[in-house]
Every structure is written in C-alpha cells, then in structure tokens.
Amino acid sequence: MTTPIDLKYTQSHAWVRMEPDGVAAVGITFHAQEQLGDVVFVQCPDLGRRLAQDEQCGAIESVKAASDIYAPLSGEVIAVNGELDTAPQRLNEDPYGAWLYRLKLADLGEVASLLDAAAYEQVAEADKA
C-alpha cells in the first residue's frame, strides 16, 4: 500500500496536504480508492461552503459502491477539483495527486487530531481484515 509520509490522514480514509499558504488540500487514500473500485462519479462540497470537522460534505460513487466524503478539518471550501466532473477515474489513477477540494482552515489546531502515515496504515490494515 502507498501511504506518503508527508500527508495527514483520517480514519475515514481521507488525506490532507498542508500547502505553504496554510490551505489544506483534501483527497482520498489509495486504500479508499482500492476498496471502492472504479470511480464513476464525485460530488464535492460547494465552493464557499463552511464545513465542520467530520461533517458529511460529498460523495463518491463507483461501479460497486457509494461512499460519503467527510471533512477532515473545519474551514471554508475555496476550490474544488473540476477535473473530477469529467474524469472521476483520476481518483483511481492518482489518488494522491487528484485532490477533491481545498479548505481555508478555521482552526489550525485541528491538524494535530489527524493521523500520521504509520498510524493510518494500521487503520487501513485493520479495515482489510
């Protein structure tokens, strides 16, 4: 399994990349896309929406399942990846490159509640069992 060490993770299989400007890019992990199978539709949160940490904010559908997207951190959605509207399979092809949305954080302290790569790998392994 691929788990980049420079990212943070959630128990619900999202990743967070902190950008130099303090914005958080959010996506799904390799494990998540592997469990879903071929992704056919992505619904990201609306631009400008304010999210609370752990709030359901979108959905991903694949040929075999549908899954909700949960906000890993609180903040305002300042960008959504429009490429996923016409090419949702990018989440399968490059799960750590194909971000879902970007958040202007409301509380930088919430980042400390996220998992590091080693802790996330344990969650993903337990999920497979």
N, CA and C of each residue as an Amber inpcrd file, in Angstrom:
protein
   387
   0.8450000  -1.1800000   0.0000000   0.0000000   0.0000000   0.0000000
   0.8890000   1.2420000   0.0000000   0.4360000   2.2580000  -0.6980000
   1.1540000   3.5140000  -0.7890000   0.5770000   4.5050000   0.2090000
   1.4260000   4.9930000   1.1240000   0.9870000   5.9700000   2.1190000
   2.0830000   7.0270000   2.2720000   1.9920000   8.1420000   1.5150000
   3.0240000   9.1760000   1.6150000   3.1600000   9.7070000   3.0490000
   4.3950000   9.8460000   3.4900000   4.6460000  10.2620000   4.8720000
   4.4590000  11.7600000   5.0900000   4.3850000  12.5470000   4.0080000
   4.2360000  13.9980000   4.1650000   2.7790000  14.4420000   4.2880000
   1.8470000  13.4980000   4.2660000   0.4290000  13.8150000   4.3830000
  -0.0990000  13.4300000   5.7570000  -1.2780000  13.9420000   6.0910000
  -2.0210000  13.5430000   7.2840000  -3.2460000  12.7750000   6.8090000
  -3.8410000  11.9640000   7.6980000  -4.9210000  11.0590000   7.2940000
  -6.0390000  11.0450000   8.3250000  -7.2060000  10.5500000   7.8860000
  -8.3380000  10.3770000   8.7840000  -8.7130000   8.9000000   8.8450000
  -9.4690000   8.5410000   9.8610000  -9.9690000   7.1730000   9.9890000
 -10.9170000   6.8380000   8.8400000 -11.5290000   7.8690000   8.2320000
 -12.4720000   7.6510000   7.1350000 -11.7800000   7.6540000   5.7710000
 -10.4540000   7.5030000   5.7650000  -9.6600000   7.2820000   4.5560000
  -9.5150000   8.5040000   3.6450000  -9.4410000   9.6710000   4.2630000
  -9.1130000  10.8900000   3.5250000  -7.6670000  11.2590000   3.8290000
  -7.0520000  11.9700000   2.9020000  -5.7290000  12.5300000   3.1690000
  -5.8120000  14.0510000   3.1520000  -4.8590000  14.6900000   3.8450000
  -4.7630000  16.1450000   3.9060000  -3.3170000  16.5310000   3.6300000
  -3.1510000  17.4410000   2.6700000  -1.8190000  18.0030000   2.4060000
  -1.8690000  19.4770000   2.7680000  -1.0450000  19.8690000   3.7260000
  -0.9640000  21.2680000   4.1150000  -0.0710000  22.0000000   3.1130000
  -0.6440000  23.0040000   2.4740000   0.0750000  23.7980000   1.4820000
   0.8580000  24.9080000   2.1930000   1.8820000  25.4680000   1.5460000
   2.6800000  26.5230000   2.1870000   1.8620000  27.7420000   2.6230000
   0.7460000  28.0130000   1.9360000  -0.0780000  29.1750000   2.2860000
  -1.0880000  28.8760000   3.3970000  -0.9920000  27.6820000   4.0260000
  -1.8830000  27.3240000   5.1230000  -3.1970000  26.7050000   4.6880000
  -3.3920000  26.5440000   3.3920000  -4.5970000  25.8940000   2.8640000
  -4.3910000  24.3870000   2.9170000  -5.4770000  23.6550000   3.1490000
  -5.4100000  22.1930000   3.1870000  -6.0610000  21.6160000   1.9330000
  -5.3050000  20.8190000   1.1860000  -5.8660000  20.0680000   0.0590000
  -6.3480000  18.7390000   0.6220000  -7.5210000  18.2730000   0.1670000
  -8.1500000  17.0650000   0.6880000  -8.3990000  16.0810000  -0.4520000
  -8.1060000  14.8020000  -0.1960000  -8.3660000  13.7670000  -1.1860000
  -8.6830000  12.4500000  -0.5090000  -8.7800000  11.3850000  -1.2950000
  -8.9920000  10.0520000  -0.7230000  -7.7240000   9.2370000  -0.8810000
  -7.5400000   8.2930000   0.0140000  -6.3150000   7.4990000   0.0410000
  -6.3230000   6.3910000  -1.0140000  -5.1580000   5.8270000  -1.2200000
  -5.0180000   4.6760000  -2.1070000  -5.9300000   3.5500000  -1.6400000
  -5.9440000   3.3190000  -0.3350000  -6.7920000   2.2670000   0.2340000
  -8.2640000   2.5230000  -0.0760000  -8.7100000   3.7630000   0.0690000
 -10.1150000   4.1060000  -0.1990000 -10.4830000   3.8200000  -1.6420000
  -9.6610000   4.2660000  -2.5870000  -9.9960000   4.0440000  -3.9940000
  -9.9200000   2.5690000  -4.3470000  -9.0270000   1.8440000  -3.6850000
  -8.9050000   0.4050000  -3.9150000 -10.1690000  -0.3190000  -3.4450000
 -10.7000000   0.0930000  -2.2970000 -11.9180000  -0.5120000  -1.7610000
 -13.1420000  -0.1630000  -2.6160000 -13.1760000   1.0680000  -3.1360000
 -14.3090000   1.4940000  -3.9530000 -14.3410000   0.8180000  -5.3160000
 -13.1920000   0.6090000  -5.9050000 -13.1410000   0.1220000  -7.2860000
 -13.1860000   1.3130000  -8.2340000 -13.6090000   1.0730000  -9.4550000
 -13.5990000   2.1160000 -10.4870000 -14.5750000   3.2390000 -10.1460000
 -14.0290000   4.4290000  -9.8790000 -14.8390000   5.5910000  -9.5190000
 -15.5150000   6.1390000 -10.7740000 -16.8360000   6.3760000 -10.6710000
 -17.6030000   6.8570000 -11.8260000 -18.2490000   8.2290000 -11.5840000
 -18.2910000   8.6930000 -10.3350000 -18.9170000   9.9840000 -10.0270000
 -18.3600000  10.5190000  -8.7160000 -18.1220000  11.8370000  -8.6950000
 -17.6520000  12.5070000  -7.4800000 -18.4970000  13.7600000  -7.2570000
 -19.0310000  13.8910000  -6.0550000 -19.7540000  15.1020000  -5.6570000
 -18.9390000  15.7700000  -4.5530000 -18.3100000  16.8840000  -4.8940000
 -17.5270000  17.6450000  -3.9200000 -18.4200000  18.6880000  -3.2600000
 -17.9980000  19.2140000  -2.1050000 -18.7830000  20.2770000  -1.4710000
 -18.7710000  21.5300000  -2.3400000 -19.7910000  22.3500000  -2.1950000
 -19.8940000  23.5880000  -2.9690000 -18.8310000  24.5920000  -2.5590000
 -18.3580000  25.3410000  -3.5470000 -17.4090000  26.4200000  -3.3110000
 -18.0270000  27.4180000  -2.3260000 -17.2610000  27.8110000  -1.3220000
 -17.7280000  28.7600000  -0.3260000 -18.4080000  28.1250000   0.8760000
 -18.6840000  26.8310000   0.7860000 -19.3500000  26.1570000   1.9130000
 -18.4110000  26.1000000   3.1150000 -18.9610000  26.3450000   4.2830000
 -18.1940000  26.2300000   5.5290000 -18.4680000  24.8510000   6.1160000
 -17.3980000  24.1260000   6.3820000 -17.5010000  22.7570000   6.8820000
 -17.0070000  22.6620000   8.3140000 -17.6480000  21.7960000   9.0730000
 -17.1790000  21.4490000  10.4060000 -16.4150000  20.1310000  10.2990000
 -15.4120000  19.9540000  11.1280000 -14.6490000  18.7120000  11.1130000
 -15.6010000  17.5250000  11.2740000 -15.4080000  16.5060000  10.4510000
 -16.1830000  15.2580000  10.4230000 -17.5830000  15.4040000   9.8240000
 -17.9150000  16.5650000   9.2670000 -19.2140000  16.7670000   8.6260000
 -19.2420000  16.0570000   7.2640000 -20.3570000  15.4030000   6.9530000
 -20.5300000  14.7890000   5.6380000 -20.6540000  15.9310000   4.6330000
 -19.8620000  15.8800000   3.5610000 -19.8170000  17.0260000   2.6510000
 -19.7970000  16.6560000   1.1770000 -19.9210000  15.3970000   0.8420000
 -19.9100000  14.9840000  -0.5490000 -20.0570000  13.4870000  -0.6550000
 -19.8590000  12.9830000  -1.8730000 -19.9940000  11.5470000  -2.0990000
 -19.1320000  11.1110000  -3.2690000 -18.7810000   9.8410000  -3.2280000
 -18.0460000   9.2040000  -4.3260000 -18.8020000   7.9320000  -4.6840000
 -19.0490000   7.7380000  -5.9730000 -19.7100000   6.5230000  -6.4270000
 -18.7690000   5.7570000  -7.3390000 -18.7990000   4.4500000  -7.1900000
 -18.0050000   3.5800000  -8.0430000 -18.9300000   2.5290000  -8.6430000
 -18.3600000   1.6430000  -9.4480000 -19.1680000   0.6020000 -10.0670000
 -19.7030000  -0.3860000  -9.0340000 -19.1090000  -0.4130000  -7.8510000
 -19.5630000  -1.3820000  -6.8590000 -20.0330000  -0.8020000  -5.5310000
 -19.8730000   0.5080000  -5.3150000 -20.2620000   1.0740000  -4.0200000
 -20.4030000   2.5920000  -4.1090000 -21.0320000   3.1540000  -3.0910000
 -21.0800000   4.6070000  -2.9110000 -20.5630000   4.8920000  -1.5150000
 -19.8870000   6.0040000  -1.3640000 -19.3030000   6.3410000  -0.0740000
 -19.4170000   7.8400000   0.1630000 -19.7330000   8.2140000   1.3900000
 -19.7770000   9.6250000   1.7470000 -18.3690000  10.1610000   1.9330000
 -18.2240000  11.4540000   1.7020000 -16.9780000  12.1770000   1.9620000
 -17.2060000  12.9970000   3.2260000 -16.2560000  12.9370000   4.1600000
 -16.3350000  13.6880000   5.4050000 -15.1950000  14.6960000   5.4680000
 -15.4860000  15.8700000   5.9890000 -14.4740000  16.9150000   6.1170000
 -13.4580000  16.5260000   7.1900000 -12.1890000  16.4510000   6.8390000
 -11.1770000  16.1040000   7.8360000 -10.8780000  17.2400000   8.8030000
 -11.1940000  18.4700000   8.3720000 -10.9200000  19.6660000   9.1680000
 -12.0270000  20.6880000   8.9370000 -12.1610000  21.6240000   9.8570000
 -13.1380000  22.7070000   9.7030000 -12.5540000  23.8040000   8.8300000
 -13.4040000  24.4050000   8.0180000 -12.9450000  25.5200000   7.2050000
 -13.8830000  25.8080000   6.0540000 -13.4660000  26.7520000   5.2110000
 -14.2520000  27.1700000   4.0510000 -13.6670000  26.5480000   2.7840000
 -14.5300000  25.9860000   1.9620000 -14.1050000  25.4010000   0.6820000
 -13.7520000  26.5510000  -0.2610000 -12.4810000  26.6300000  -0.6420000
 -12.0430000  27.7310000  -1.5130000 -11.7330000  27.2700000  -2.9280000
 -11.7250000  25.9510000  -3.1570000 -11.5150000  25.4120000  -4.5070000
 -12.0400000  23.9870000  -4.5520000 -12.5650000  23.6080000  -5.7010000
 -12.9500000  22.2170000  -5.9400000 -12.2680000  21.7670000  -7.2230000
 -11.9640000  20.4960000  -7.2940000 -11.2620000  19.9570000  -8.4560000
 -12.2770000  19.6460000  -9.5590000 -12.4910000  20.6150000 -10.4360000
 -13.4390000  20.4830000 -11.5320000 -13.0970000  19.3760000 -12.5120000
 -11.8300000  18.9740000 -12.5710000 -11.4190000  17.8910000 -13.4600000
 -12.1830000  16.6040000 -13.1430000 -12.5550000  16.4200000 -11.8800000
 -13.2400000  15.1890000 -11.4830000 -14.6630000  15.0990000 -12.0260000
 -15.2430000  16.2410000 -12.4620000 -16.5830000  16.2170000 -13.0650000
 -16.6060000  15.3630000 -14.3250000 -15.5510000  15.4690000 -15.1210000
 -15.4990000  14.7310000 -16.3800000 -14.5340000  13.5540000 -16.3430000
 -13.6760000  13.5020000 -15.3410000 -12.6880000  12.4170000 -15.2500000
 -12.5830000  11.9050000 -13.8110000 -13.6740000  11.3550000 -13.2500000
 -13.6280000  10.8740000 -11.8650000 -12.6260000   9.7430000 -11.6560000
 -12.2810000   9.0460000 -12.7320000 -11.3180000   7.9470000 -12.6450000
  -9.9260000   8.4100000 -12.2390000  -9.6980000   9.7270000 -12.2490000
  -8.4000000  10.2540000 -11.7910000  -8.1260000   9.8470000 -10.3440000
  -9.2040000   9.6490000  -9.5570000  -9.0170000   9.2100000  -8.1680000
  -8.4150000   7.8100000  -8.1120000  -8.7000000   6.9740000  -9.1020000
  -8.0980000   5.6460000  -9.1700000  -6.6820000   5.7160000  -9.7320000
  -6.4890000   6.5610000 -10.7240000  -5.1970000   6.6460000 -11.4020000
  -4.1140000   7.2870000 -10.5360000  -4.4870000   8.2960000  -9.7610000
  -3.5070000   9.0420000  -8.9600000  -4.1900000   9.5960000  -7.7000000
  -4.5000000   8.7200000  -6.7250000  -5.2700000   9.1770000  -5.5650000
  -4.6000000  10.2750000  -4.7460000  -3.2760000  10.3780000  -4.7950000
  -2.6120000  11.4270000  -4.0180000  -2.3330000  12.6750000  -4.8470000
  -2.6140000  12.6230000  -6.1190000  -2.4830000  13.8000000  -6.9800000
  -3.8260000  14.4310000  -7.2820000  -4.8690000  13.6210000  -7.3010000
  -6.2140000  14.0950000  -7.6320000  -6.9410000  14.5230000  -6.3620000
  -6.7360000  15.7370000  -5.9450000  -7.3990000  16.2660000  -4.7570000
  -8.8730000  16.5110000  -5.0540000  -9.6890000  16.5060000  -4.0030000
 -11.1280000  16.7540000  -4.1360000 -11.4450000  18.2410000  -4.0020000
 -10.9640000  18.8390000  -2.9060000 -11.2290000  20.2530000  -2.6430000
 -10.1360000  20.8000000  -1.7360000 -10.1170000  22.1330000  -1.6290000
  -9.1520000  22.8210000  -0.7700000  -9.9100000  23.6430000   0.2590000
  -9.3810000  23.6290000   1.4780000 -10.0170000  24.3060000   2.6090000
  -9.1330000  25.4110000   3.1670000  -9.7450000  26.5700000   3.4140000
  -9.1060000  27.6120000   4.2270000  -9.5130000  27.2630000   5.6500000
  -8.5550000  26.8600000   6.4590000  -8.8530000  26.3110000   7.7750000
  -9.4110000  27.3320000   8.7560000 -10.3690000  26.8620000   9.5470000
 -10.9450000  27.6760000  10.6070000 -10.1410000  27.5370000  11.8930000
  -9.5100000  26.3590000  12.0810000  -8.7740000  26.0870000  13.3200000
  -7.5660000  25.2150000  12.9940000  -6.4150000  25.8400000  12.8620000
  -5.1860000  25.1190000  12.5260000  -4.8640000  24.0280000  13.5410000
  -5.3270000  24.1900000  14.7750000  -5.0730000  23.2070000  15.8230000
  -5.6890000  21.8480000  15.5370000  -6.7370000  21.7950000  14.6970000
  -7.3630000  20.5180000  14.3630000  -6.4270000  19.5740000  13.6130000
  -5.4210000  20.1190000  12.9580000  -4.4820000  19.2870000  12.1990000
  -3.8410000  18.2480000  13.1190000  -3.6270000  18.6030000  14.3700000
  -3.0000000  17.6940000  15.3330000  -3.8520000  16.4530000  15.5990000
  -5.1410000  16.5120000  15.2930000  -6.0270000  15.3610000  15.5190000
  -5.9520000  14.3220000  14.3880000  -5.2740000  14.6530000  13.3040000
  -5.1650000  13.7360000  12.1790000  -4.0660000  12.7010000  12.4110000
  -4.1270000  11.6230000  11.6670000  -3.1630000  10.5320000  11.7920000
  -1.9340000  10.7670000  10.9230000  -0.7840000  10.2720000  11.3860000
   0.3840000  10.2660000  10.5130000   0.3200000   8.9930000   9.6570000
   1.2610000   8.8390000   8.7360000   1.2310000   7.7210000   7.7960000
   1.2600000   6.3670000   8.5000000   2.0980000   6.2180000   9.5140000
   2.2140000   4.9290000  10.2090000   0.9010000   4.5630000  10.9050000
   0.2790000   5.5260000  11.5620000  -0.9940000   5.2670000  12.2440000
  -2.0890000   4.9560000  11.2350000  -2.0870000   5.6670000  10.1080000
  -3.1080000   5.3980000   9.0870000  -2.9440000   4.0010000   8.4870000
  -1.7190000   3.5770000   8.2700000  -1.5020000   2.2340000   7.7170000
  -2.1020000   1.1670000   8.6280000  -2.0330000   1.3710000   9.9280000
  -2.6490000   0.4310000  10.8740000  -4.1680000   0.4190000  10.7160000
  -4.7660000   1.5970000  10.5280000  -6.2110000   1.6990000  10.3130000
  -6.5970000   0.9810000   9.0230000  -5.8620000   1.2080000   7.9650000
  -6.1610000   0.5920000   6.6690000  -6.0040000  -0.9290000   6.7320000
  -4.9810000  -1.4010000   7.4190000  -4.7780000  -2.8500000   7.5560000
  -5.9130000  -3.4760000   8.3380000  -6.3500000  -2.8280000   9.4110000
  -7.4600000  -3.3340000  10.2090000  -8.7510000  -3.3460000   9.4060000
  -8.8960000  -2.3810000   8.5110000 -10.0780000  -2.2740000   7.6590000
 -10.1540000  -3.4390000   6.6660000  -9.0080000  -3.9470000   6.2700000
  -8.9520000  -5.0530000   5.3130000  -9.3460000  -6.3880000   5.9560000
  -9.1440000  -6.4730000   7.2820000  -9.3730000  -7.7390000   7.9960000
 -10.8390000  -8.0880000   8.0870000
